[in-house]
Coordinates of C-alpha atoms in Angstrom, one line a residue:
X294 CA 7.9 -0.4 -22.7
X295 CA 11.1 -0.6 -20.7
X296 CA 12.5 -4.0 -19.7
X297 CA 12.3 -5.5 -16.3
X298 CA 16.1 -5.3 -16.1
X299 CA 16.0 -1.5 -16.4
X300 CA 13.6 -1.6 -13.5
X301 CA 15.5 -4.0 -11.2
X302 CA 18.8 -2.2 -12.0
X303 CA 17.3 0.8 -10.1
X304 CA 17.3 -1.1 -6.8
X305 CA 20.1 0.5 -4.7
X306 CA 19.8 -1.3 -1.3
X307 CA 22.5 -3.5 0.0
X308 CA 22.1 -7.4 0.1
X309 CA 20.0 -8.7 3.0
X310 CA 17.1 -6.4 2.6
X311 CA 13.7 -8.3 2.8
X312 CA 11.5 -5.6 4.4
X313 CA 9.5 -3.9 1.6
X314 CA 6.4 -4.4 3.7
X315 CA 7.8 -1.8 6.1
X316 CA 9.5 0.6 3.7
X317 CA 11.0 0.4 0.2
X318 CA 14.5 2.0 -0.1
X319 CA 14.3 4.8 -2.7
X320 CA 14.8 3.7 -6.3
X321 CA 17.5 5.2 -8.5
X322 CA 14.9 7.1 -10.5
X323 CA 13.3 8.6 -7.4
X324 CA 16.7 9.7 -6.0
X325 CA 17.5 11.4 -9.3
X326 CA 14.1 13.1 -9.3
X327 CA 14.5 14.3 -5.8
X328 CA 17.9 15.9 -6.5
X329 CA 16.6 17.5 -9.7
X330 CA 13.4 18.9 -8.2
X331 CA 15.3 20.1 -5.1
X332 CA 17.7 22.0 -7.4
X333 CA 14.8 23.6 -9.1
X334 CA 13.3 24.8 -5.8
X335 CA 16.7 25.9 -4.4
X336 CA 17.4 28.1 -7.5
X337 CA 13.9 29.4 -7.9
X338 CA 14.5 30.6 -11.4
X339 CA 11.9 32.7 -13.1
X340 CA 8.9 30.5 -13.9
X341 CA 10.1 27.5 -11.9
X342 CA 7.3 27.7 -9.4
X343 CA 4.8 26.9 -12.2
X344 CA 6.8 23.8 -12.9
X345 CA 6.5 22.7 -9.3
X346 CA 2.8 23.3 -9.3
X347 CA 2.5 20.9 -12.3
X348 CA 3.6 18.0 -10.3
X349 CA 0.2 17.4 -8.7
X350 CA -1.4 16.7 -12.1
X351 CA 1.7 14.6 -13.1
X352 CA 1.4 12.4 -10.1
X353 CA -2.4 12.0 -10.4
X354 CA -1.9 11.1 -14.1
X355 CA 0.6 8.5 -13.0
X356 CA -1.8 7.1 -10.4
X357 CA -4.5 7.0 -13.1
X358 CA -2.3 4.8 -15.3
X359 CA -1.9 2.2 -12.6
X360 CA -5.5 2.2 -11.2
X361 CA -7.9 3.0 -14.1
X362 CA -9.4 5.9 -12.2
X363 CA -9.2 9.2 -14.1
X364 CA -6.9 11.9 -12.9
X365 CA -9.9 13.9 -11.9
X366 CA -11.0 11.0 -9.6
X367 CA -7.7 11.1 -7.8
X368 CA -6.6 13.4 -5.0
X369 CA -3.1 13.3 -3.6
X370 CA -2.6 12.5 0.1
X371 CA 0.5 12.5 2.2
X372 CA 0.0 8.9 3.1
X373 CA -2.5 6.0 3.2
X374 CA -3.9 6.8 6.6
X375 CA -4.9 10.3 5.6
X376 CA -6.8 9.0 2.6
X377 CA -8.6 6.4 4.8
X378 CA -9.5 9.1 7.3
X379 CA -11.0 11.2 4.5
X380 CA -13.1 8.3 3.3
X381 CA -14.3 7.1 6.8
X382 CA -15.2 10.6 8.0
X383 CA -17.2 11.1 4.9
X384 CA -19.2 7.9 5.3
X385 CA -22.8 7.4 6.6
X386 CA -23.9 4.0 7.8
X387 CA -22.2 0.9 9.0
X388 CA -18.8 -0.2 7.6
X389 CA -17.9 -3.9 7.7
X390 CA -14.2 -4.5 8.4
X391 CA -11.8 -6.8 10.2
X392 CA -10.4 -5.6 13.5
X393 CA -7.3 -7.5 12.5
X394 CA -6.5 -5.3 9.5
X395 CA -3.6 -2.9 9.7
X396 CA -4.5 -0.2 12.4
X397 CA -5.0 2.6 9.8
X398 CA -8.3 1.0 8.7
X399 CA -10.0 0.3 12.1
X400 CA -8.7 3.5 13.6
X401 CA -10.2 5.6 10.8
X402 CA -13.6 3.9 11.3
X403 CA -13.6 4.2 15.1
X404 CA -12.4 7.8 15.1
X405 CA -15.1 8.8 12.6
X406 CA -17.7 7.0 14.7
X407 CA -16.6 8.7 17.8
X408 CA -16.4 12.2 16.3
X409 CA -19.5 12.3 14.0
X410 CA -21.8 9.4 15.2
X411 CA -23.0 8.8 11.6
X412 CA -20.7 5.8 10.8
X413 CA -20.5 2.6 12.8
X414 CA -17.9 -0.1 12.6
X415 CA -19.3 -3.6 12.2
X416 CA -16.5 -6.1 13.0
X417 CA -16.0 -8.9 10.6
X418 CA -15.2 -12.4 12.0
X419 CA -12.4 -14.0 10.0
X420 CA -10.5 -17.2 9.9
X421 CA -6.8 -16.6 10.6
X422 CA -7.2 -12.9 9.6
X423 CA -8.1 -13.6 6.0
X424 CA -11.0 -11.5 4.6
X425 CA -12.9 -13.5 2.0
X426 CA -16.0 -12.9 -0.1
X427 CA -17.8 -15.7 1.7
X428 CA -17.2 -14.3 5.1
X429 CA -18.4 -10.9 4.0
X430 CA -21.5 -12.3 2.3
X431 CA -22.5 -14.2 5.5
X432 CA -22.0 -11.1 7.7
X433 CA -23.6 -8.4 5.6
X434 CA -26.6 -6.6 7.1
X435 CA -29.0 -4.1 5.5
X436 CA -27.3 -1.4 7.5
X437 CA -23.9 -1.9 5.9
X438 CA -23.1 1.0 3.6
X439 CA -19.5 0.0 2.9
X440 CA -17.0 -2.7 3.3
X441 CA -13.3 -1.9 4.0
X442 CA -10.5 -4.3 3.3
X443 CA -6.7 -4.4 2.8
X444 CA -5.6 -5.5 -0.7
X445 CA -2.8 -7.4 0.9
X446 CA -2.9 -8.1 4.7
X447 CA 0.3 -6.9 6.3
X448 CA 0.3 -9.7 8.9
X449 CA -0.9 -12.7 7.0
X450 CA 0.3 -11.8 3.5
X451 CA -3.1 -12.8 2.2
X452 CA -4.3 -11.0 -1.0
X453 CA -8.0 -10.1 -1.0
X454 CA -10.3 -11.1 -3.9
X455 CA -11.6 -7.6 -4.9
X456 CA -13.7 -8.9 -7.7
X457 CA -15.3 -11.6 -5.5
X458 CA -16.0 -9.1 -2.8
X459 CA -17.6 -6.7 -5.3
X460 CA -19.9 -9.5 -6.4
X461 CA -21.3 -10.2 -2.9
X462 CA -21.6 -6.6 -1.7
X463 CA -23.7 -5.2 -4.5
X464 CA -23.7 -1.5 -4.8
X465 CA -22.2 -0.9 -1.3
X466 CA -19.0 1.1 -1.3
X467 CA -15.8 -1.0 -1.4
X468 CA -13.0 0.8 0.4
X469 CA -9.5 -0.6 -0.2
X470 CA -6.2 0.0 1.7
X471 CA -3.9 -0.9 -1.2
X472 CA -0.5 0.0 0.4
X473 CA 0.9 -3.6 0.6
X474 CA 0.2 -4.3 -3.0
X475 CA 0.1 -1.1 -4.9
X476 CA 2.7 -1.1 -7.7
X477 CA 3.5 -4.8 -7.6
X478 CA 0.0 -6.4 -7.6
X479 CA -2.1 -6.4 -10.8
X480 CA -5.3 -5.7 -8.8
X481 CA -8.9 -5.2 -10.0
X482 CA -9.1 -1.7 -8.8
X483 CA -12.1 -1.2 -11.0
X484 CA -14.1 -3.2 -8.5
X485 CA -13.3 -0.7 -5.7
X486 CA -15.0 2.6 -5.0
X487 CA -12.3 4.0 -2.8
X488 CA -8.6 3.2 -3.1
X489 CA -6.0 4.6 -0.7
X490 CA -2.3 4.0 -0.8
X491 CA 1.1 5.5 0.0
X492 CA 4.3 5.3 -2.0
X493 CA 6.8 4.6 0.7
X494 CA 6.7 0.8 0.5
X495 CA 6.6 -1.2 -2.8
X496 CA 6.7 1.8 -5.1
X497 CA 9.9 3.0 -3.4
X498 CA 8.9 6.7 -3.6
X499 CA 9.6 7.6 0.0
X500 CA 7.4 9.1 2.8
X501 CA 5.0 11.9 2.2
X502 CA 3.5 10.3 -1.0
X503 CA 0.1 8.8 -1.5
X504 CA -3.3 9.2 -3.0
X505 CA -7.1 8.7 -2.6
X506 CA -9.0 7.5 -5.7
X507 CA -12.8 7.8 -5.7
X508 CA -15.4 6.3 -8.0
X509 CA -18.5 8.3 -9.1
X510 CA -20.5 6.3 -6.6
X511 CA -18.1 7.3 -3.8
X512 CA -18.2 10.9 -4.8
X513 CA -22.0 10.8 -4.6
X514 CA -22.1 9.2 -1.2
X515 CA -19.1 10.5 0.7
X516 CA -19.2 13.9 2.4
X517 CA -15.9 15.9 2.3
X518 CA -16.0 16.6 6.0
X519 CA -12.3 17.4 6.2
X520 CA -12.0 19.8 3.2
X521 CA -9.8 22.9 3.1
X522 CA -9.7 26.0 0.9
X523 CA -8.0 24.1 -1.9
X524 CA -10.9 21.7 -2.0
X525 CA -13.3 24.2 -3.6
X526 CA -13.9 25.1 -7.2
X527 CA -12.7 28.6 -6.5
X528 CA -9.0 29.6 -6.8
X529 CA -8.0 31.2 -3.5
X530 CA -11.5 31.9 -2.1
X531 CA -10.8 35.1 -0.2
X532 CA -13.4 36.8 2.0
X533 CA -15.8 33.9 1.9
X534 CA -15.9 30.2 2.7
X535 CA -17.1 28.5 -0.5
X536 CA -18.6 25.0 -0.6
X537 CA -16.5 21.9 -1.3
X538 CA -16.1 20.8 -4.9
X539 CA -18.2 17.9 -6.1
X540 CA -15.0 16.3 -7.4
X541 CA -12.3 14.3 -5.7
X542 CA -10.3 17.5 -5.1
X543 CA -12.8 18.3 -2.3
X544 CA -11.0 15.6 -0.2
X545 CA -7.8 17.6 0.5
X546 CA -6.9 20.2 3.0
X547 CA -4.1 22.2 1.5
X548 CA -1.5 22.2 -1.3
X549 CA 0.9 19.3 -1.2
X550 CA 4.6 18.9 -1.3
X551 CA 5.6 19.3 -5.0
X552 CA 8.9 17.5 -4.6
X553 CA 7.1 14.5 -2.9
X554 CA 4.6 14.5 -5.8
X555 CA 7.4 14.5 -8.3
X556 CA 9.1 11.6 -6.5
X557 CA 5.8 9.7 -6.5
X558 CA 5.2 10.4 -10.2
X559 CA 8.7 9.3 -11.2
X560 CA 8.3 6.0 -9.3
X561 CA 4.9 5.3 -10.8
X562 CA 5.9 6.3 -14.3
X563 CA 8.7 3.8 -14.2
X564 CA 6.4 1.0 -13.0
X565 CA 3.9 1.8 -15.8
X566 CA 6.8 1.7 -18.3
X567 CA 7.7 -1.8 -17.3
X568 CA 4.1 -3.0 -16.5
X569 CA 2.7 -4.1 -13.2
X570 CA 2.0 -7.6 -14.6
X571 CA 5.7 -8.0 -15.5
X572 CA 6.8 -6.8 -12.0
X573 CA 4.3 -9.1 -10.4
X574 CA 5.5 -12.1 -12.2
X575 CA 9.1 -11.4 -11.2
X576 CA 8.1 -10.8 -7.6
X577 CA 6.1 -14.1 -7.6
X578 CA 9.1 -16.0 -8.9
X579 CA 11.3 -14.5 -6.1
X580 CA 8.6 -15.3 -3.5
X581 CA 8.6 -18.9 -4.7
X582 CA 12.4 -19.0 -4.4
X583 CA 12.2 -17.8 -0.8
X584 CA 9.4 -20.3 0.0
X585 CA 11.4 -23.2 -1.5
X586 CA 14.4 -22.1 0.6
X587 CA 12.5 -21.9 3.8
X588 CA 10.9 -25.3 3.2
X589 CA 14.4 -26.8 3.4
X590 CA 14.4 -25.9 7.1
X591 CA 12.2 -26.6 10.1
X592 CA 10.2 -23.4 9.9
X593 CA 6.4 -23.1 9.3
X594 CA 5.2 -20.7 6.6
X595 CA 1.8 -19.3 7.6
X596 CA 1.3 -16.9 4.6
X597 CA -0.4 -18.2 1.4
X598 CA 1.5 -20.4 -1.0
X599 CA -1.1 -20.1 -3.8
X600 CA 0.1 -17.5 -6.2
X601 CA -3.5 -16.3 -6.6
X602 CA -3.7 -15.5 -2.8
X603 CA -0.3 -14.0 -2.1
X604 CA 1.8 -10.9 -3.0
X605 CA 5.3 -10.2 -1.8
X606 CA 5.0 -11.2 1.8
X607 CA 6.3 -14.5 3.3
X608 CA 5.4 -15.0 7.0
X609 CA 7.4 -17.5 9.2
X610 CA 6.1 -18.7 12.5
X611 CA 8.6 -20.7 14.5
X612 CA 7.8 -22.4 17.8
X613 CA 7.3 -19.7 20.4
X614 CA 10.4 -20.8 22.3
X615 CA 12.5 -20.4 19.2
X616 CA 11.3 -17.1 17.9
X617 CA 14.2 -15.2 19.6
X618 CA 16.6 -17.7 18.1
X619 CA 15.3 -17.1 14.6
X620 CA 15.3 -13.3 15.0
X621 CA 18.8 -13.3 16.3
X622 CA 20.1 -15.6 13.5
X623 CA 18.5 -13.3 10.8
X624 CA 20.1 -10.3 12.5
X625 CA 23.5 -11.9 12.8
X626 CA 23.5 -12.8 9.1
X627 CA 22.5 -9.3 8.0
X628 CA 18.8 -10.0 7.0
X629 CA 16.5 -7.0 7.5
X630 CA 13.0 -8.3 8.3
X631 CA 10.0 -7.4 10.5
X632 CA 9.1 -9.3 13.7
X633 CA 5.5 -8.9 14.8
X634 CA 4.0 -10.9 17.6
X635 CA 5.0 -14.6 17.1
X636 CA 5.9 -14.2 13.4
X637 CA 8.7 -13.0 11.2
X638 CA 7.8 -11.3 7.9
X639 CA 10.0 -11.4 4.9
X640 CA 9.0 -9.0 2.1
X641 CA 10.3 -9.8 -1.4
X642 CA 10.2 -7.5 -4.4
X643 CA 10.9 -8.0 -8.2
X644 CA 14.7 -7.8 -7.5
X645 CA 16.3 -10.4 -5.4
X646 CA 20.1 -10.3 -5.0
X647 CA 21.7 -13.8 -5.0
X648 CA 23.8 -12.6 -2.0
X649 CA 20.5 -12.0 -0.1
X650 CA 19.5 -15.6 -0.8
X651 CA 22.9 -16.9 0.4
X652 CA 22.6 -14.7 3.6
X653 CA 19.1 -16.0 4.3
X654 CA 20.3 -19.6 3.8
X655 CA 23.1 -19.0 6.3
X656 CA 20.6 -17.6 8.8
X657 CA 18.2 -20.5 8.5
X658 CA 21.0 -23.0 8.7
X659 CA 22.3 -21.4 11.9
X660 CA 18.8 -21.3 13.3
X661 CA 18.2 -24.9 12.5
X662 CA 21.4 -26.0 14.2
X663 CA 20.6 -24.0 17.3
X664 CA 17.0 -25.4 17.4
X665 CA 18.2 -29.0 17.4
X666 CA 20.3 -28.5 20.5

């Protein structure tokens, strides 16, 4: 296995970037892969198209290494939302989910209900947006066929207990939007039936990358409603419309972007070489460092502090009248973060430049001084 240092050396962004929850700047390995594969396509040497076609299996194999699903249980998607749409449109019955989850989840459920009238959203009541096994257990009904949850909630930073949720839902399908933790959280994906994620955030693979992983139970129960000609077991089915495959490949519309697949594969292969557990430990250490720094100043942290309940997201909630002051101070000191509603979200990866910590300290110092006058 490669060392953590070899992984963190591949971070290319400038100091002040704390916004992986929005997008992860491309890693050095991904940039190199992009240039190399683009050169292959631009030259189009004899036999090179076969090489590009191999990137689908390469990326699915890389997803398999990080999730435990087999490559045959993985189908590549251009993003998380597309994977969730495939899952929700294929579902029959009620799906229990939080209206406070990232919009990709409730939108997929509602759009499927509106279009097909065979799936119905059942809105989970939560405390402060955190989806827990106890809440799910108390609100399950016999009509619930599936439960959908975000591995890490993008607004609260709360990390869902997938194993605990599996214990309370029985053999119902567990659908997981993994985007805010995939690649940096050592999650129990074996507890899930459907895992959807993209590669543009914590894996730093860029847009246009993603996957949908389906358990055998999911393949038995989900209908591939949105399935194109590449979703059959026939190569190029001319002159007839053949039925969808009974494998995960049924849940795709057309051939993907080979260069995007190569980017995704390169990012995931590097993560696997280092180990998600090693990356998670480094990220947790950096999150703790940020929390300790913020605690020195008059700013409330509303995301989890417990290492078992958090990932890479730290959420600050200043008094409403001081939100603009905090946002301006972060901006003036070169800190890139996300402001959403009444909160400011800092997203911390396994690499944390000391200059970024210094810049954040300066921003919080200026904010505190402004807040006291």
